[in-house]
mmCIF file of C-alpha atoms in Angstrom:
data_model
loop_
_atom_site.group_PDB
_atom_site.id
_atom_site.type_symbol
_atom_site.label_atom_id
_atom_site.label_comp_id
_atom_site.label_asym_id
_atom_site.label_seq_id
_atom_site.Cartn_x
_atom_site.Cartn_y
_atom_site.Cartn_z
ATOM 1 C CA MET A 1200 0.000 0.000 0.000
ATOM 2 C CA ALA A 1201 2.865 2.349 0.821
ATOM 3 C CA THR A 1202 4.249 2.041 -2.727
ATOM 4 C CA VAL A 1203 0.906 2.975 -4.292
ATOM 5 C CA HIS A 1204 0.605 6.001 -2.015
ATOM 6 C CA GLU A 1205 4.153 7.095 -2.833
ATOM 7 C CA ASP A 1206 3.531 6.704 -6.567
ATOM 8 C CA VAL A 1207 0.351 8.806 -6.373
ATOM 9 C CA GLN A 1208 2.090 11.448 -4.269
ATOM 10 C CA ASN A 1209 4.894 11.665 -6.832
ATOM 11 C CA TYR A 1210 2.501 11.811 -9.781
ATOM 12 C CA TYR A 1211 0.352 14.600 -8.350
ATOM 13 C CA GLY A 1212 3.128 16.366 -6.457
ATOM 14 C CA GLN A 1213 5.961 16.227 -9.007
ATOM 15 C CA GLU A 1214 4.870 14.822 -12.381
ATOM 16 C CA LEU A 1215 1.749 16.952 -12.811
ATOM 17 C CA GLN A 1216 2.045 20.698 -12.478
ATOM 18 C CA GLN A 1217 -1.346 21.635 -13.925
ATOM 19 C CA SER A 1218 -4.443 20.035 -15.443
ATOM 20 C CA SER A 1219 -3.049 20.247 -18.981
ATOM 21 C CA ASP A 1220 -0.278 17.787 -18.041
ATOM 22 C CA LEU A 1221 -2.773 14.913 -17.834
ATOM 23 C CA LYS A 1222 -2.467 12.250 -20.548
ATOM 24 C CA THR A 1223 -6.178 11.300 -20.618
ATOM 25 C CA ASP A 1224 -9.454 13.072 -19.853
ATOM 26 C CA ALA A 1225 -10.285 10.741 -16.937
ATOM 27 C CA CYS A 1226 -9.504 13.527 -14.472
ATOM 28 C CA CYS A 1227 -11.054 16.290 -16.563
ATOM 29 C CA SER A 1228 -14.711 16.904 -15.854
ATOM 30 C CA LYS A 1229 -17.084 17.278 -18.807
ATOM 31 C CA ALA A 1230 -20.121 17.807 -16.614
ATOM 32 C CA LYS A 1231 -22.362 20.768 -17.354
ATOM 33 C CA VAL A 1232 -21.610 23.400 -14.743
ATOM 34 C CA PRO A 1233 -24.650 25.211 -13.262
ATOM 35 C CA SER A 1234 -24.602 28.992 -13.463
ATOM 36 C CA PHE A 1235 -24.352 29.461 -9.688
ATOM 37 C CA ILE A 1236 -21.220 27.278 -9.619
ATOM 38 C CA LYS A 1237 -19.773 29.258 -12.538
ATOM 39 C CA ASP A 1238 -20.279 32.432 -10.519
ATOM 40 C CA ILE A 1239 -18.317 30.937 -7.613
ATOM 41 C CA LEU A 1240 -15.580 29.652 -9.928
ATOM 42 C CA LYS A 1241 -14.928 33.222 -11.070
ATOM 43 C CA LYS A 1242 -13.807 33.960 -7.512
ATOM 44 C CA ILE A 1243 -11.428 30.994 -7.201
ATOM 45 C CA HIS A 1244 -7.747 31.857 -7.513
ATOM 46 C CA PRO A 1245 -6.280 30.907 -10.949
ATOM 47 C CA GLU A 1246 -3.472 28.805 -9.464
ATOM 48 C CA VAL A 1247 -5.978 26.710 -7.530
ATOM 49 C CA VAL A 1248 -8.061 26.173 -10.683
ATOM 50 C CA ALA A 1249 -4.991 25.307 -12.782
ATOM 51 C CA LYS A 1250 -4.105 22.422 -10.446
ATOM 52 C CA TYR A 1251 -7.603 20.909 -10.389
ATOM 53 C CA TYR A 1252 -7.919 17.221 -11.266
ATOM 54 C CA GLY A 1253 -11.510 15.974 -11.109
ATOM 55 C CA CYS A 1254 -13.986 13.965 -13.167
ATOM 56 C CA GLY A 1255 -17.344 15.371 -12.040
ATOM 57 C CA LEU A 1256 -19.310 17.827 -9.940
ATOM 58 C CA VAL A 1257 -19.494 17.040 -6.228
ATOM 59 C CA PHE A 1258 -21.820 19.761 -4.970
ATOM 60 C CA PRO A 1259 -25.094 18.203 -3.812
ATOM 61 C CA PRO A 1260 -28.062 20.410 -2.902
ATOM 62 C CA LYS A 1261 -28.834 21.872 0.513
ATOM 63 C CA LEU A 1262 -25.337 22.521 1.807
ATOM 64 C CA GLU A 1263 -26.067 25.679 3.789
ATOM 65 C CA ASP A 1264 -24.512 25.486 7.292
ATOM 66 C CA CYS A 1265 -23.287 21.926 6.683
ATOM 67 C CA ARG A 1266 -20.007 20.391 7.797
ATOM 68 C CA VAL A 1267 -18.399 18.886 4.707
ATOM 69 C CA LEU A 1268 -15.344 16.665 4.281
ATOM 70 C CA ASP A 1269 -13.569 16.531 0.900
ATOM 71 C CA LEU A 1270 -11.429 13.427 0.304
ATOM 72 C CA GLY A 1271 -8.346 14.043 -1.801
ATOM 73 C CA SER A 1272 -8.923 17.778 -1.873
ATOM 74 C CA GLY A 1273 -5.734 18.578 -3.781
ATOM 75 C CA SER A 1274 -5.117 22.275 -4.382
ATOM 76 C CA GLY A 1275 -8.533 23.073 -2.918
ATOM 77 C CA ARG A 1276 -10.775 24.044 -5.841
ATOM 78 C CA ASP A 1277 -13.760 21.992 -4.696
ATOM 79 C CA VAL A 1278 -13.174 22.901 -1.042
ATOM 80 C CA TYR A 1279 -13.377 26.596 -1.871
ATOM 81 C CA ILE A 1280 -16.532 26.135 -3.952
ATOM 82 C CA LEU A 1281 -18.034 24.198 -1.041
ATOM 83 C CA SER A 1282 -16.869 26.964 1.300
ATOM 84 C CA SER A 1283 -19.067 29.421 -0.556
ATOM 85 C CA LEU A 1284 -22.013 27.004 -0.651
ATOM 86 C CA VAL A 1285 -22.014 26.122 3.068
ATOM 87 C CA GLY A 1286 -21.685 29.783 4.025
ATOM 88 C CA GLU A 1287 -19.911 31.369 6.947
ATOM 89 C CA GLN A 1288 -21.744 29.174 9.475
ATOM 90 C CA GLY A 1289 -20.719 25.995 7.670
ATOM 91 C CA TYR A 1290 -17.299 24.361 7.619
ATOM 92 C CA VAL A 1291 -15.274 22.428 5.051
ATOM 93 C CA VAL A 1292 -12.279 20.191 5.700
ATOM 94 C CA GLY A 1293 -10.044 18.980 2.885
ATOM 95 C CA VAL A 1294 -7.828 15.916 3.327
ATOM 96 C CA ASP A 1295 -4.977 15.101 0.972
ATOM 97 C CA MET A 1296 -1.729 13.154 1.256
ATOM 98 C CA THR A 1297 0.253 15.284 -1.216
ATOM 99 C CA LYS A 1298 2.063 18.119 0.539
ATOM 100 C CA GLU A 1299 2.720 20.074 -2.652
ATOM 101 C CA GLN A 1300 -0.998 20.251 -3.370
ATOM 102 C CA LEU A 1301 -1.878 21.275 0.172
ATOM 103 C CA ASP A 1302 0.764 24.000 0.112
ATOM 104 C CA VAL A 1303 -1.124 25.633 -2.751
ATOM 105 C CA ALA A 1304 -4.485 25.186 -1.020
ATOM 106 C CA ASN A 1305 -3.298 26.699 2.262
ATOM 107 C CA LEU A 1306 -1.743 29.649 0.478
ATOM 108 C CA TYR A 1307 -5.145 31.006 -0.535
ATOM 109 C CA ILE A 1308 -7.352 30.569 2.536
ATOM 110 C CA ASP A 1309 -7.334 34.288 3.366
ATOM 111 C CA TYR A 1310 -7.775 35.169 -0.315
ATOM 112 C CA HIS A 1311 -11.008 33.177 -0.597
ATOM 113 C CA THR A 1312 -12.298 34.279 2.798
ATOM 114 C CA LYS A 1313 -12.193 37.853 1.467
ATOM 115 C CA GLN A 1314 -13.568 36.850 -1.938
ATOM 116 C CA PHE A 1315 -16.660 35.354 -0.307
ATOM 117 C CA GLY A 1316 -17.123 38.271 2.073
ATOM 118 C CA PHE A 1317 -16.699 36.162 5.213
ATOM 119 C CA SER A 1318 -15.472 37.666 8.472
ATOM 120 C CA LYS A 1319 -13.560 34.478 9.245
ATOM 121 C CA GLY A 1320 -12.323 31.438 7.355
ATOM 122 C CA ASN A 1321 -14.491 28.335 7.198
ATOM 123 C CA VAL A 1322 -12.032 25.842 5.709
ATOM 124 C CA GLU A 1323 -8.996 23.875 6.740
ATOM 125 C CA PHE A 1324 -6.713 21.421 4.975
ATOM 126 C CA ARG A 1325 -5.207 18.373 6.616
ATOM 127 C CA LEU A 1326 -2.358 16.142 5.479
ATOM 128 C CA GLY A 1327 -3.441 12.517 5.615
ATOM 129 C CA LYS A 1328 -4.586 9.384 3.820
ATOM 130 C CA ILE A 1329 -8.248 8.786 3.061
ATOM 131 C CA GLU A 1330 -7.922 5.203 4.346
ATOM 132 C CA GLN A 1331 -6.864 6.551 7.770
ATOM 133 C CA LEU A 1332 -9.313 9.330 8.592
ATOM 134 C CA THR A 1333 -10.044 8.019 12.078
ATOM 135 C CA ASP A 1334 -6.310 8.193 12.903
ATOM 136 C CA ASP A 1335 -6.554 11.999 12.816
ATOM 137 C CA SER A 1336 -7.724 13.135 16.253
ATOM 138 C CA GLU A 1337 -9.068 16.369 14.741
ATOM 139 C CA LEU A 1338 -11.504 14.456 12.514
ATOM 140 C CA LYS A 1339 -14.282 13.335 14.808
ATOM 141 C CA PRO A 1340 -16.490 10.348 13.915
ATOM 142 C CA ASN A 1341 -20.170 11.110 13.269
ATOM 143 C CA SER A 1342 -19.385 14.804 12.761
ATOM 144 C CA PHE A 1343 -19.914 15.506 9.046
ATOM 145 C CA ASP A 1344 -23.201 16.095 7.246
ATOM 146 C CA VAL A 1345 -21.675 15.411 3.833
ATOM 147 C CA VAL A 1346 -18.533 13.753 2.493
ATOM 148 C CA VAL A 1347 -17.500 14.385 -1.111
ATOM 149 C CA SER A 1348 -14.733 13.092 -3.337
ATOM 150 C CA ASN A 1349 -13.812 13.904 -6.917
ATOM 151 C CA CYS A 1350 -11.936 11.221 -8.848
ATOM 152 C CA VAL A 1351 -9.900 10.103 -5.832
ATOM 153 C CA VAL A 1352 -11.286 6.809 -4.486
ATOM 154 C CA ASN A 1353 -9.945 4.994 -7.568
ATOM 155 C CA LEU A 1354 -6.416 6.063 -6.522
ATOM 156 C CA SER A 1355 -6.701 4.216 -3.213
ATOM 157 C CA PRO A 1356 -5.299 0.687 -2.953
ATOM 158 C CA ASP A 1357 -7.956 -0.167 -0.332
ATOM 159 C CA LYS A 1358 -11.314 1.165 -1.486
ATOM 160 C CA LYS A 1359 -13.347 -0.828 1.028
ATOM 161 C CA LYS A 1360 -11.360 0.791 3.810
ATOM 162 C CA VAL A 1361 -12.167 4.211 2.339
ATOM 163 C CA LEU A 1362 -15.891 3.426 2.408
ATOM 164 C CA GLN A 1363 -15.615 2.241 6.016
ATOM 165 C CA GLN A 1364 -13.791 5.431 6.998
ATOM 166 C CA VAL A 1365 -16.367 7.646 5.263
ATOM 167 C CA TYR A 1366 -19.117 5.800 7.124
ATOM 168 C CA GLU A 1367 -17.364 6.528 10.424
ATOM 169 C CA MET A 1368 -17.030 10.236 9.642
ATOM 170 C CA LEU A 1369 -20.652 10.825 8.604
ATOM 171 C CA LYS A 1370 -23.487 11.635 10.951
ATOM 172 C CA PRO A 1371 -26.414 9.181 10.813
ATOM 173 C CA GLY A 1372 -28.336 10.066 7.662
ATOM 174 C CA GLY A 1373 -25.277 11.828 6.233
ATOM 175 C CA GLU A 1374 -24.539 11.723 2.518
ATOM 176 C CA PHE A 1375 -21.502 10.482 0.596
ATOM 177 C CA TYR A 1376 -21.676 12.230 -2.789
ATOM 178 C CA PHE A 1377 -18.787 11.455 -5.101
ATOM 179 C CA SER A 1378 -17.598 11.219 -8.667
ATOM 180 C CA ASP A 1379 -15.165 8.554 -9.767
ATOM 181 C CA VAL A 1380 -13.987 6.332 -12.609
ATOM 182 C CA TYR A 1381 -15.470 2.879 -13.240
ATOM 183 C CA ALA A 1382 -14.463 0.101 -15.625
ATOM 184 C CA ASP A 1383 -16.775 -2.190 -17.603
ATOM 185 C CA GLN A 1384 -14.611 -5.192 -16.683
ATOM 186 C CA PRO A 1385 -11.921 -6.016 -14.119
ATOM 187 C CA VAL A 1386 -8.616 -4.302 -14.888
ATOM 188 C CA PRO A 1387 -5.812 -6.901 -15.284
ATOM 189 C CA GLU A 1388 -3.131 -6.921 -12.612
ATOM 190 C CA GLU A 1389 -0.347 -6.005 -15.029
ATOM 191 C CA LEU A 1390 -2.205 -2.797 -15.889
ATOM 192 C CA ARG A 1391 -2.870 -2.095 -12.226
ATOM 193 C CA GLN A 1392 0.911 -2.039 -11.751
ATOM 194 C CA ASN A 1393 1.328 0.688 -14.396
ATOM 195 C CA LYS A 1394 2.100 3.906 -12.494
ATOM 196 C CA ILE A 1395 0.908 6.232 -15.261
ATOM 197 C CA LEU A 1396 -2.404 4.417 -15.751
ATOM 198 C CA TRP A 1397 -2.963 4.425 -11.981
ATOM 199 C CA GLY A 1398 -2.097 8.107 -11.695
ATOM 200 C CA GLU A 1399 -4.438 8.891 -14.583
ATOM 201 C CA CYS A 1400 -7.304 7.320 -12.551
ATOM 202 C CA LEU A 1401 -7.752 4.381 -14.954
ATOM 203 C CA SER A 1402 -6.084 1.191 -13.726
ATOM 204 C CA GLY A 1403 -7.383 1.725 -10.192
ATOM 205 C CA ALA A 1404 -10.977 1.899 -11.457
ATOM 206 C CA ILE A 1405 -13.375 -0.665 -10.061
ATOM 207 C CA CYS A 1406 -16.597 -2.135 -11.405
ATOM 208 C CA GLU A 1407 -19.889 -0.827 -10.120
ATOM 209 C CA SER A 1408 -20.748 -4.113 -8.429
ATOM 210 C CA ASP A 1409 -17.671 -3.687 -6.219
ATOM 211 C CA LEU A 1410 -18.914 -0.262 -5.143
ATOM 212 C CA VAL A 1411 -22.346 -1.659 -4.297
ATOM 213 C CA SER A 1412 -20.997 -4.586 -2.261
ATOM 214 C CA GLY A 1413 -18.424 -2.409 -0.471
ATOM 215 C CA ALA A 1414 -21.013 0.234 0.405
ATOM 216 C CA LEU A 1415 -23.553 -2.266 1.730
ATOM 217 C CA ASP A 1416 -20.870 -4.066 3.743
ATOM 218 C CA ALA A 1417 -19.879 -0.738 5.341
ATOM 219 C CA GLY A 1418 -23.498 -0.056 6.349
ATOM 220 C CA PHE A 1419 -24.543 2.470 3.695
ATOM 221 C CA THR A 1420 -27.762 2.479 1.747
ATOM 222 C CA ARG A 1421 -27.447 1.102 -1.770
ATOM 223 C CA PRO A 1422 -25.542 3.575 -3.991
ATOM 224 C CA ILE A 1423 -27.696 5.340 -6.561
ATOM 225 C CA LEU A 1424 -26.428 6.749 -9.823
ATOM 226 C CA ILE A 1425 -26.779 10.468 -10.527
ATOM 227 C CA THR A 1426 -24.839 10.999 -13.754
ATOM 228 C CA GLN A 1427 -22.482 9.107 -16.030
ATOM 229 C CA GLN A 1428 -20.232 10.058 -18.927
ATOM 230 C CA PRO A 1429 -17.831 8.023 -21.093
ATOM 231 C CA ILE A 1430 -14.127 8.687 -20.654
ATOM 232 C CA GLY A 1431 -11.845 9.089 -23.644
ATOM 233 C CA VAL A 1432 -8.258 7.863 -23.678
ATOM 234 C CA ASN A 1433 -6.624 10.088 -26.267
ATOM 235 C CA ASN A 1434 -3.093 8.770 -25.814
ATOM 236 C CA VAL A 1435 -2.343 6.119 -28.472
ATOM 237 C CA ASP A 1436 0.184 4.223 -26.337
ATOM 238 C CA LEU A 1437 -2.212 4.041 -23.396
ATOM 239 C CA GLN A 1438 -5.073 2.963 -25.697
ATOM 240 C CA LYS A 1439 -2.983 -0.013 -26.859
ATOM 241 C CA LEU A 1440 -2.292 -1.039 -23.271
ATOM 242 C CA LEU A 1441 -5.946 -0.798 -22.232
ATOM 243 C CA GLY A 1442 -7.366 -2.718 -25.187
ATOM 244 C CA ASP A 1443 -11.144 -3.029 -25.103
ATOM 245 C CA ILE A 1444 -11.654 -1.862 -21.497
ATOM 246 C CA LYS A 1445 -14.183 0.979 -21.401
ATOM 247 C CA PHE A 1446 -14.193 3.586 -18.647
ATOM 248 C CA THR A 1447 -16.969 5.817 -17.369
ATOM 249 C CA SER A 1448 -17.086 8.779 -15.028
ATOM 250 C CA CYS A 1449 -20.013 8.312 -12.640
ATOM 251 C CA THR A 1450 -21.438 10.325 -9.780
ATOM 252 C CA TYR A 1451 -23.176 8.423 -6.990
ATOM 253 C CA ARG A 1452 -24.891 9.286 -3.737
ATOM 254 C CA LEU A 1453 -25.325 7.002 -0.755
ATOM 255 C CA PHE A 1454 -26.463 7.629 2.789
ATOM 256 C CA LYS A 1455 -25.406 6.440 6.204
ATOM 257 C CA ASN A 1456 -28.297 4.462 7.589
ATOM 258 C CA LYS A 1457 -30.051 5.516 10.745
ATOM 259 C CA SER A 1458 -32.863 3.984 12.751
ATOM 260 C CA ILE A 1459 -36.318 5.532 12.594
ATOM 261 C CA ASN A 1460 -38.723 3.193 14.329
ATOM 262 C CA ASP A 1461 -41.807 5.347 14.732
ATOM 263 C CA SER A 1462 -42.609 6.146 11.113
ATOM 264 C CA ASN A 1463 -45.055 4.302 8.876
ATOM 265 C CA ILE A 1464 -43.402 6.005 5.907
ATOM 266 C CA TYR A 1465 -39.940 4.691 6.757
ATOM 267 C CA ASN A 1466 -41.263 1.184 7.294
ATOM 268 C CA SER A 1467 -43.534 1.156 4.263
ATOM 269 C CA LYS A 1468 -43.210 -2.149 2.370
ATOM 270 C CA LEU A 1469 -44.877 -0.949 -0.810
ATOM 271 C CA GLY A 1470 -43.106 2.380 -1.139
ATOM 272 C CA THR A 1471 -44.467 5.909 -1.233
ATOM 273 C CA LEU A 1472 -45.689 8.714 -3.453
ATOM 274 C CA VAL A 1473 -43.344 11.663 -2.985
ATOM 275 C CA THR A 1474 -43.786 15.331 -3.849
ATOM 276 C CA TYR A 1475 -41.105 18.040 -3.835
ATOM 277 C CA GLN A 1476 -42.898 20.841 -1.986
ATOM 278 C CA THR A 1477 -40.336 23.055 -0.192
ATOM 279 C CA PRO A 1478 -37.745 24.494 -2.585
ATOM 280 C CA ILE A 1479 -34.002 24.296 -1.954
ATOM 281 C CA ILE A 1480 -31.781 27.253 -2.853
ATOM 282 C CA HIS A 1481 -30.457 26.899 -6.427
ATOM 283 C CA TYR A 1482 -32.909 24.032 -6.988
ATOM 284 C CA GLU A 1483 -36.134 26.008 -6.866
ATOM 285 C CA ASN A 1484 -37.663 24.330 -9.935
ATOM 286 C CA GLU A 1485 -36.553 20.736 -9.679
ATOM 287 C CA PHE A 1486 -34.520 18.264 -7.642
ATOM 288 C CA GLN A 1487 -32.656 15.367 -9.240
ATOM 289 C CA PHE A 1488 -32.600 12.368 -6.923
ATOM 290 C CA ASN A 1489 -31.012 9.903 -9.314
ATOM 291 C CA ASP A 1490 -30.430 9.450 -13.031
ATOM 292 C CA SER A 1491 -34.094 8.720 -13.726
ATOM 293 C CA ILE A 1492 -36.082 10.501 -11.020
ATOM 294 C CA ILE A 1493 -36.356 14.283 -11.168
ATOM 295 C CA PHE A 1494 -38.865 15.920 -8.849
ATOM 296 C CA LYS A 1495 -40.571 19.062 -10.158
ATOM 297 C CA LEU A 1496 -41.495 21.581 -7.469
ATOM 298 C CA ASN A 1497 -45.143 20.935 -6.493
ATOM 299 C CA GLY A 1498 -45.369 18.694 -9.531
ATOM 300 C CA GLU A 1499 -46.816 15.237 -9.933
ATOM 301 C CA ALA A 1500 -45.944 12.840 -7.111
ATOM 302 C CA GLN A 1501 -43.216 10.341 -7.968
ATOM 303 C CA TYR A 1502 -43.304 6.731 -6.869
ATOM 304 C CA LEU A 1503 -40.354 5.514 -4.777
ATOM 305 C CA ASP A 1504 -39.985 1.877 -3.760
ATOM 306 C CA SER A 1505 -39.312 1.069 -0.105
ATOM 307 C CA ASP A 1506 -35.518 1.246 -0.419
ATOM 308 C CA MET A 1507 -35.529 4.585 -2.236
ATOM 309 C CA THR A 1508 -38.044 5.943 0.262
ATOM 310 C CA LYS A 1509 -35.720 5.098 3.146
ATOM 311 C CA MET A 1510 -32.793 6.796 1.426
ATOM 312 C CA LEU A 1511 -34.666 10.056 0.993
ATOM 313 C CA PHE A 1512 -36.371 9.829 4.380
ATOM 314 C CA VAL A 1513 -33.132 9.456 6.413
ATOM 315 C CA SER A 1514 -31.440 12.313 4.552
ATOM 316 C CA ARG A 1515 -31.263 16.040 5.211
ATOM 317 C CA TYR A 1516 -33.657 16.445 2.270
ATOM 318 C CA GLN A 1517 -36.576 14.849 4.132
ATOM 319 C CA ASN A 1518 -38.261 18.090 5.175
ATOM 320 C CA ASN A 1519 -38.389 19.321 1.589
ATOM 321 C CA PHE A 1520 -40.660 16.472 0.533
ATOM 322 C CA LYS A 1521 -44.144 15.203 1.236
ATOM 323 C CA PHE A 1522 -44.402 11.426 1.644
ATOM 324 C CA GLU A 1523 -47.656 9.536 1.131
ATOM 325 C CA GLU A 1524 -47.615 5.933 2.257
ATOM 326 C CA ILE A 1525 -48.907 3.318 -0.170
ATOM 327 C CA THR A 1526 -51.026 0.749 1.638
ATOM 328 C CA ASP A 1527 -52.468 -1.099 -1.360
ATOM 329 C CA GLU A 1528 -50.624 -2.396 -4.432
ATOM 330 C CA LYS A 1529 -53.349 -0.853 -6.594
ATOM 331 C CA GLN A 1530 -52.045 2.577 -5.533
ATOM 332 C CA ILE A 1531 -48.689 1.929 -7.194
ATOM 333 C CA PRO A 1532 -48.665 3.850 -10.491
ATOM 334 C CA ALA A 1533 -47.290 2.523 -13.753
ATOM 335 C CA LEU A 1534 -43.566 3.087 -13.384
ATOM 336 C CA ASN A 1535 -42.926 3.975 -17.016
ATOM 337 C CA ASN A 1536 -39.221 4.877 -17.134
ATOM 338 C CA GLN A 1537 -38.685 4.910 -13.383
ATOM 339 C CA LYS A 1538 -36.412 2.217 -11.985
ATOM 340 C CA SER A 1539 -36.131 0.525 -8.635
ATOM 341 C CA SER A 1540 -33.162 1.273 -6.415
ATOM 342 C CA LYS A 1541 -31.575 -2.053 -7.373
ATOM 343 C CA GLU A 1542 -31.964 -1.400 -11.092
ATOM 344 C CA VAL A 1543 -30.539 2.086 -10.772
ATOM 345 C CA SER A 1544 -27.452 0.849 -8.966
ATOM 346 C CA SER A 1545 -26.863 -2.450 -10.751
ATOM 347 C CA GLY A 1546 -25.891 -1.197 -14.171
ATOM 348 C CA GLN A 1547 -29.349 -1.550 -15.689
ATOM 349 C CA SER A 1548 -29.848 2.186 -16.081
ATOM 350 C CA SER A 1549 -28.602 3.312 -19.487
ATOM 351 C CA GLY A 1550 -26.118 0.461 -19.511
ATOM 352 C CA GLY A 1551 -24.677 1.414 -16.126
ATOM 353 C CA CYS A 1552 -20.968 1.623 -15.424
ATOM 354 C CA CYS A 1553 -20.416 -2.087 -15.524
ATOM 355 C CA GLY A 1554 -22.037 -3.082 -18.755
ATOM 356 C CA ARG A 1555 -20.836 -6.667 -19.059
ATOM 357 C CA GLN A 1556 -22.977 -8.925 -16.937
ATOM 358 C CA GLY A 1557 -20.971 -11.220 -14.709
ATOM 359 C CA THR A 1558 -17.576 -9.633 -15.384
ATOM 360 C CA CYS A 1559 -17.339 -7.689 -12.147
#
């Protein structure tokens, strides 16, 4: 494990000096950036932006006043965006094991505090490994509302340990919202030993089924897919090495389970009809729960099966929704294009991230 960590530290601390040094677009997000995020990005220092390596957007709704932990925060771009979103009463902690990256991030704390008009800073950066969060006495278990990560979990040699550590850090009902790289088949060991492919976030990619099993084993709800995009490998030499392996950038959300024993809604066997009725800032018109369910404000109620109901009900989003228990199967509407939680997170939605059945 030490060798992998050292290789990643060297790649992101010495080999790469800015985003343009990357050899593939695995760590270059193609996601459509909302206007309110664009407005924040204009305030981020150019050096911080230049050293950004990410494959998605990791800014879930309803972050005001939240405590957020960013895994593999690098030079701090996402931390500073989150800083603006949580506001002066919120707090964001970035963890990274590469000193060179953290040096850049720490250099601009005061700069961004002034840019956002805060009277005091609301971020900090800590040197550490994402597999060892509980070893840091300043990171308290059950203390974060949200944990995010942007194209970093694939770089870890022990991804199950990362999931276990995230679970420890989150409050009950807390959300892990992260973008990462997934492969459509297991990556051969000889490719996993390639330092460039690992540093480019490719050979450390896992299949979606591994994410699902690891998350459930850790105690999370079943991961649900938010977005997915194909990844291009534009380097001819790397293409030859990778052969027919296809990679996808996917964003998932999963929640730390918590017990709610006195609610018929939570314990509903048949699911619920759910309406988005209290708007969230920046999401006043609609709320995307997964890749197939988008709630329109005060629009038609959407059917959620029992698992999906529990996910939404334990989350910080609960109070923004109206839940109507289904007590008779005849109340369940035709699902049309909606999918169950297992379909959404098992590669059956738009081909998923692990398209070859039985290969993962």
